[in-house]
mmCIF file of C-alpha atoms and ligand atoms in Angstrom:
data_model
loop_
_atom_site.group_PDB
_atom_site.id
_atom_site.type_symbol
_atom_site.label_atom_id
_atom_site.label_comp_id
_atom_site.label_asym_id
_atom_site.label_seq_id
_atom_site.Cartn_x
_atom_site.Cartn_y
_atom_site.Cartn_z
ATOM 1 C CA MET A 266 -148.710 150.122 123.716
ATOM 2 C CA VAL A 267 -147.805 149.606 127.341
ATOM 3 C CA LYS A 268 -147.978 145.833 126.901
ATOM 4 C CA ASP A 269 -145.456 145.751 124.047
ATOM 5 C CA ARG A 270 -143.151 148.141 125.828
ATOM 6 C CA ILE A 271 -143.210 146.003 128.981
ATOM 7 C CA ASP A 272 -142.437 142.911 126.912
ATOM 8 C CA THR A 273 -139.454 144.691 125.387
ATOM 9 C CA VAL A 274 -138.143 145.941 128.739
ATOM 10 C CA ARG A 275 -138.505 142.464 130.228
ATOM 11 C CA GLU A 276 -136.614 140.933 127.299
ATOM 12 C CA ASN A 277 -133.870 143.528 127.653
ATOM 13 C CA ILE A 278 -133.591 142.828 131.378
ATOM 14 C CA LYS A 279 -133.321 139.119 130.709
ATOM 15 C CA ALA A 280 -130.672 139.647 128.011
ATOM 16 C CA ALA A 281 -128.617 141.928 130.288
ATOM 17 C CA CYS A 282 -128.793 139.303 133.046
ATOM 18 C CA ILE A 283 -127.631 136.597 130.658
ATOM 19 C CA ARG A 284 -124.706 138.752 129.510
ATOM 20 C CA ALA A 285 -123.723 139.281 133.135
ATOM 21 C CA GLY A 286 -124.257 135.667 134.181
ATOM 22 C CA ARG A 287 -127.055 136.688 136.540
ATOM 23 C CA ASP A 288 -130.450 135.178 137.262
ATOM 24 C CA PRO A 289 -133.249 137.491 136.002
ATOM 25 C CA LYS A 290 -135.132 136.727 139.224
ATOM 26 C CA GLU A 291 -132.548 138.853 141.051
ATOM 27 C CA VAL A 292 -133.766 141.992 139.273
ATOM 28 C CA THR A 293 -137.010 143.778 140.164
ATOM 29 C CA LEU A 294 -138.557 146.035 137.543
ATOM 30 C CA VAL A 295 -140.175 149.093 139.118
ATOM 31 C CA ALA A 296 -142.467 150.777 136.596
ATOM 32 C CA VAL A 297 -142.196 154.514 137.202
ATOM 33 C CA SER A 298 -145.736 155.814 136.826
ATOM 34 C CA LYS A 299 -145.294 159.415 138.026
ATOM 35 C CA THR A 300 -147.640 161.866 136.252
ATOM 36 C CA LYS A 301 -149.360 158.925 134.481
ATOM 37 C CA PRO A 302 -153.088 158.258 134.888
ATOM 38 C CA ILE A 303 -154.656 155.254 136.595
ATOM 39 C CA GLU A 304 -155.827 153.742 133.269
ATOM 40 C CA LEU A 305 -152.260 153.417 132.044
ATOM 41 C CA ILE A 306 -151.121 151.983 135.358
ATOM 42 C CA GLN A 307 -153.941 149.433 135.108
ATOM 43 C CA GLU A 308 -152.577 148.316 131.744
ATOM 44 C CA ALA A 309 -149.209 147.624 133.319
ATOM 45 C CA TYR A 310 -150.926 145.885 136.243
ATOM 46 C CA ARG A 311 -152.695 143.563 133.792
ATOM 47 C CA GLU A 312 -149.276 142.609 132.427
ATOM 48 C CA GLY A 313 -148.279 141.465 135.886
ATOM 49 C CA ILE A 314 -146.387 144.552 137.048
ATOM 50 C CA ARG A 315 -146.811 144.973 140.815
ATOM 51 C CA ASP A 316 -143.996 147.405 141.636
ATOM 52 C CA PHE A 317 -144.679 151.043 140.774
ATOM 53 C CA GLY A 318 -142.500 154.075 141.450
ATOM 54 C CA GLU A 319 -143.689 157.595 142.218
ATOM 55 C CA ASN A 320 -141.779 160.724 143.149
ATOM 56 C CA LYS A 321 -144.499 162.705 144.919
ATOM 57 C CA VAL A 322 -146.161 161.813 148.203
ATOM 58 C CA GLN A 323 -149.497 163.214 147.057
ATOM 59 C CA GLU A 324 -149.507 160.954 144.001
ATOM 60 C CA ILE A 325 -148.644 157.846 146.012
ATOM 61 C CA VAL A 326 -151.422 158.614 148.465
ATOM 62 C CA GLU A 327 -153.997 159.069 145.689
ATOM 63 C CA LYS A 328 -152.955 156.129 143.561
ATOM 64 C CA HIS A 329 -152.545 153.876 146.601
ATOM 65 C CA GLY A 330 -156.158 154.613 147.487
ATOM 66 C CA ALA A 331 -157.410 154.075 143.931
ATOM 67 C CA MET A 332 -155.629 150.861 143.003
ATOM 68 C CA ALA A 333 -155.340 147.217 144.037
ATOM 69 C CA ASP A 334 -153.911 146.376 147.451
ATOM 70 C CA ASP A 335 -151.274 144.022 146.107
ATOM 71 C CA ILE A 336 -149.358 146.841 144.428
ATOM 72 C CA ARG A 337 -146.004 147.718 145.967
ATOM 73 C CA TRP A 338 -145.519 151.487 145.799
ATOM 74 C CA HIS A 339 -141.947 152.773 145.776
ATOM 75 C CA MET A 340 -141.119 156.311 146.837
ATOM 76 C CA ILE A 341 -138.279 157.360 144.531
ATOM 77 C CA GLY A 342 -138.348 161.179 144.711
ATOM 78 C CA HIS A 343 -136.911 163.675 147.170
ATOM 79 C CA LEU A 344 -138.943 163.418 150.372
ATOM 80 C CA GLN A 345 -139.698 166.442 152.523
ATOM 81 C CA ARG A 346 -139.709 165.858 156.241
ATOM 82 C CA ASN A 347 -143.226 167.201 156.687
ATOM 83 C CA LYS A 348 -144.593 164.554 154.263
ATOM 84 C CA VAL A 349 -142.997 161.527 155.934
ATOM 85 C CA LYS A 350 -146.026 160.813 158.078
ATOM 86 C CA GLN A 351 -148.292 160.356 155.049
ATOM 87 C CA VAL A 352 -146.068 158.085 153.029
ATOM 88 C CA ILE A 353 -144.352 155.621 155.350
ATOM 89 C CA GLY A 354 -147.258 153.213 155.731
ATOM 90 C CA LYS A 355 -148.013 153.291 152.004
ATOM 91 C CA ALA A 356 -144.636 152.858 150.329
ATOM 92 C CA VAL A 357 -142.894 149.480 150.679
ATOM 93 C CA LEU A 358 -139.519 151.080 150.130
ATOM 94 C CA ILE A 359 -138.217 154.639 150.268
ATOM 95 C CA HIS A 360 -135.366 154.830 147.748
ATOM 96 C CA SER A 361 -134.514 158.453 148.368
ATOM 97 C CA VAL A 362 -133.281 158.916 151.924
ATOM 98 C CA ASP A 363 -130.736 161.668 151.402
ATOM 99 C CA SER A 364 -130.015 163.010 154.897
ATOM 100 C CA VAL A 365 -129.715 161.802 158.477
ATOM 101 C CA ARG A 366 -132.328 164.400 159.440
ATOM 102 C CA LEU A 367 -134.820 162.800 157.084
ATOM 103 C CA ALA A 368 -134.049 159.373 158.563
ATOM 104 C CA GLU A 369 -134.627 160.831 162.039
ATOM 105 C CA GLN A 370 -138.045 162.042 160.966
ATOM 106 C CA ILE A 371 -138.873 158.641 159.474
ATOM 107 C CA GLU A 372 -137.832 157.001 162.743
ATOM 108 C CA GLU A 373 -140.045 159.325 164.753
ATOM 109 C CA GLU A 374 -143.137 158.746 162.617
ATOM 110 C CA ALA A 375 -142.514 155.013 162.216
ATOM 111 C CA ALA A 376 -142.285 154.676 165.999
ATOM 112 C CA LYS A 377 -145.648 156.442 166.368
ATOM 113 C CA GLN A 378 -147.241 154.168 163.787
ATOM 114 C CA ASN A 379 -145.393 151.155 165.181
ATOM 115 C CA ILE A 380 -144.050 150.035 161.802
ATOM 116 C CA LEU A 381 -140.670 149.141 160.343
ATOM 117 C CA VAL A 382 -139.699 151.230 157.320
ATOM 118 C CA ASN A 383 -137.393 149.829 154.647
ATOM 119 C CA ILE A 384 -135.118 152.423 153.100
ATOM 120 C CA LEU A 385 -132.301 152.904 150.638
ATOM 121 C CA LEU A 386 -129.768 155.662 150.984
ATOM 122 C CA GLU A 387 -129.561 157.819 147.886
ATOM 123 C CA VAL A 388 -125.972 158.307 146.768
ATOM 124 C CA ASN A 389 -124.868 161.103 144.462
ATOM 125 C CA VAL A 390 -122.045 159.071 142.966
ATOM 126 C CA ALA A 391 -121.134 161.541 140.229
ATOM 127 C CA LYS A 392 -121.217 164.536 142.629
ATOM 128 C CA GLU A 393 -123.706 166.476 140.535
ATOM 129 C CA GLU A 394 -124.676 169.847 142.032
ATOM 130 C CA SER A 395 -128.260 169.413 140.835
ATOM 131 C CA LYS A 396 -128.825 166.108 142.617
ATOM 132 C CA TYR A 397 -129.795 165.058 146.099
ATOM 133 C CA GLY A 398 -128.045 162.293 147.950
ATOM 134 C CA PHE A 399 -125.023 161.526 150.082
ATOM 135 C CA LEU A 400 -121.602 161.719 148.544
ATOM 136 C CA LEU A 401 -120.011 158.294 148.439
ATOM 137 C CA GLU A 402 -117.439 159.318 151.031
ATOM 138 C CA GLU A 403 -120.163 160.469 153.473
ATOM 139 C CA THR A 404 -122.335 157.411 153.162
ATOM 140 C CA GLU A 405 -120.692 155.044 155.639
ATOM 141 C CA GLU A 406 -120.890 157.652 158.377
ATOM 142 C CA ALA A 407 -124.586 158.109 157.610
ATOM 143 C CA ILE A 408 -125.158 154.342 157.790
ATOM 144 C CA LEU A 409 -123.534 154.207 161.213
ATOM 145 C CA LYS A 410 -125.938 156.877 162.478
ATOM 146 C CA ILE A 411 -129.106 155.576 160.835
ATOM 147 C CA LYS A 412 -128.536 151.927 161.834
ATOM 148 C CA LYS A 413 -129.300 152.963 165.419
ATOM 149 C CA PHE A 414 -132.918 153.747 164.536
ATOM 150 C CA PRO A 415 -135.008 150.726 165.571
ATOM 151 C CA HIS A 416 -137.924 151.440 163.195
ATOM 152 C CA ILE A 417 -135.754 151.755 160.094
ATOM 153 C CA LYS A 418 -134.028 149.046 158.124
ATOM 154 C CA ILE A 419 -131.357 150.049 155.622
ATOM 155 C CA ARG A 420 -131.612 147.681 152.651
ATOM 156 C CA GLY A 421 -129.062 149.247 150.311
ATOM 157 C CA PHE A 422 -128.532 152.170 147.981
ATOM 158 C CA MET A 423 -130.140 154.090 145.164
ATOM 159 C CA THR A 424 -128.494 156.330 142.621
ATOM 160 C CA ILE A 425 -129.641 158.470 139.724
ATOM 161 C CA ALA A 426 -126.814 158.446 137.216
ATOM 162 C CA PRO A 427 -126.069 161.527 135.106
ATOM 163 C CA PHE A 428 -128.081 162.207 131.981
ATOM 164 C CA VAL A 429 -125.858 161.025 129.138
ATOM 165 C CA GLU A 430 -126.194 160.311 125.424
ATOM 166 C CA ASN A 431 -124.485 156.952 125.629
ATOM 167 C CA SER A 432 -125.298 154.728 128.612
ATOM 168 C CA GLU A 433 -121.751 153.333 128.559
ATOM 169 C CA GLU A 434 -120.671 156.649 130.063
ATOM 170 C CA ASN A 435 -122.499 155.674 133.257
ATOM 171 C CA ARG A 436 -120.914 152.258 133.606
ATOM 172 C CA ASN A 437 -118.264 153.459 136.029
ATOM 173 C CA VAL A 438 -120.900 155.210 138.188
ATOM 174 C CA PHE A 439 -122.696 151.883 138.589
ATOM 175 C CA GLN A 440 -119.432 150.026 139.176
ATOM 176 C CA LYS A 441 -118.439 152.415 141.952
ATOM 177 C CA LEU A 442 -121.731 152.082 143.790
ATOM 178 C CA PHE A 443 -121.752 148.293 143.381
ATOM 179 C CA GLN A 444 -118.244 148.088 144.820
ATOM 180 C CA PHE A 445 -119.290 150.189 147.813
ATOM 181 C CA TYR A 446 -122.423 148.065 148.262
ATOM 182 C CA VAL A 447 -120.311 144.895 148.336
ATOM 183 C CA ASP A 448 -117.897 146.491 150.821
ATOM 184 C CA MET A 449 -120.723 147.518 153.130
ATOM 185 C CA LYS A 450 -122.403 144.122 152.822
ATOM 186 C CA SER A 451 -119.171 142.408 153.856
ATOM 187 C CA LYS A 452 -119.086 144.471 157.056
ATOM 188 C CA ASN A 453 -122.320 142.855 158.280
ATOM 189 C CA ILE A 454 -123.439 146.005 160.080
ATOM 190 C CA ASP A 455 -126.270 145.510 162.592
ATOM 191 C CA ASN A 456 -129.693 146.479 161.280
ATOM 192 C CA VAL A 457 -128.365 146.847 157.734
ATOM 193 C CA SER A 458 -129.133 144.086 155.255
ATOM 194 C CA MET A 459 -127.562 145.332 151.968
ATOM 195 C CA ASP A 460 -129.690 143.289 149.625
ATOM 196 C CA MET A 461 -131.046 146.001 147.324
ATOM 197 C CA LEU A 462 -129.253 148.174 144.818
ATOM 198 C CA SER A 463 -131.576 150.509 142.913
ATOM 199 C CA MET A 464 -129.866 151.857 139.814
ATOM 200 C CA GLY A 465 -130.722 152.245 136.149
ATOM 201 C CA MET A 466 -133.515 154.146 134.372
ATOM 202 C CA SER A 467 -134.881 154.030 130.806
ATOM 203 C CA GLY A 468 -131.606 155.213 129.300
ATOM 204 C CA ASP A 469 -129.221 153.006 131.185
ATOM 205 C CA TYR A 470 -130.936 150.115 132.976
ATOM 206 C CA GLU A 471 -129.202 147.428 130.926
ATOM 207 C CA VAL A 472 -125.734 148.710 131.834
ATOM 208 C CA ALA A 473 -126.870 149.044 135.468
ATOM 209 C CA ILE A 474 -127.948 145.393 135.504
ATOM 210 C CA GLU A 475 -124.656 144.299 133.998
ATOM 211 C CA GLU A 476 -123.002 146.144 136.891
ATOM 212 C CA GLY A 477 -125.115 144.603 139.646
ATOM 213 C CA ALA A 478 -128.431 146.486 140.007
ATOM 214 C CA THR A 479 -131.157 144.501 141.785
ATOM 215 C CA ILE A 480 -133.862 147.116 141.147
ATOM 216 C CA VAL A 481 -134.294 149.161 137.968
ATOM 217 C CA ARG A 482 -136.672 152.140 137.760
ATOM 218 C CA VAL A 483 -138.102 152.448 134.278
ATOM 219 C CA GLY A 484 -140.645 155.125 133.332
ATOM 220 C CA THR A 485 -140.399 156.473 129.788
ATOM 221 C CA SER A 486 -139.643 153.110 128.170
ATOM 222 C CA ILE A 487 -142.898 151.714 129.615
ATOM 223 C CA PHE A 488 -145.343 154.609 129.744
ATOM 224 C CA GLY A 489 -143.910 156.936 127.084
ATOM 225 C CA ALA A 490 -142.588 160.458 127.457
ATOM 226 C CA ARG A 491 -143.836 162.652 130.285
HETATM 227 C C1 LIG B 291 -138.540 159.664 136.780
HETATM 228 C C2 LIG B 291 -137.579 158.791 137.481
HETATM 229 C C3 LIG B 291 -137.170 157.549 136.938
HETATM 230 C C4 LIG B 291 -137.622 157.042 135.595
HETATM 231 O O1 LIG B 291 -136.995 157.740 134.570
HETATM 232 P P1 LIG B 291 -137.154 157.323 133.047
HETATM 233 O O2 LIG B 291 -135.977 157.938 132.382
HETATM 234 O O3 LIG B 291 -138.453 157.886 132.574
HETATM 235 O O4 LIG B 291 -137.121 155.837 132.983
HETATM 236 C C5 LIG B 291 -136.298 156.778 137.679
HETATM 237 N N1 LIG B 291 -135.838 157.175 138.881
HETATM 238 C C6 LIG B 291 -136.201 158.351 139.430
HETATM 239 C C7 LIG B 291 -135.661 158.713 140.766
HETATM 240 C C8 LIG B 291 -137.075 159.202 138.749
HETATM 241 O O5 LIG B 291 -137.421 160.363 139.318
#
């Protein structure tokens, strides 16, 4: 049941926070509802979940229209430039900004709609060929370009860690990104707030929290296999 699974995930989040000496209020659980039907999302909503993650613009648009207004939709998947226009007013946070060109497009559309768009830069920490995102060593340069866009606010970073059998294997990926996040925060760059670090999925969210995640994106452990 979705309810029992959410209870378990929430307990695990709390336990990971306690192990790390963190306040559980610092960690936002985003329930990743991609491919899942409205009825299942409603179950999670009844348990108090308000943050939902989707990886397709079409699905955000449909579900946004079909569900309660107090839901915060998170765009977590690769975003094509021609779909920016449809999603920016509907998602509270775009986790997956993976190029300066995409940020430019977001700026252009956000200016037209006269809104401010909160984004995370996706970082491919483990340099996997199959993944989108900036390499760690390219990310500061990207920040310095994107910070000039008045309709965009950079809030932090997102990463998708490698698929591994044992989540401990991803600990150093999370440590690296946390260290970079702290470095960037300490620079106090204009128009960059560095208060969100989105890392950890069903297989590794507890380790990610121990290493400083402020947002975890959990799908399978809440809604079952896709
Ligand atoms: C699907 C997805 C998740 C959730 O993955 P699970 O392993 O099902 O928890 C998290 N982040 C991103 C970017 C995803 O695409």
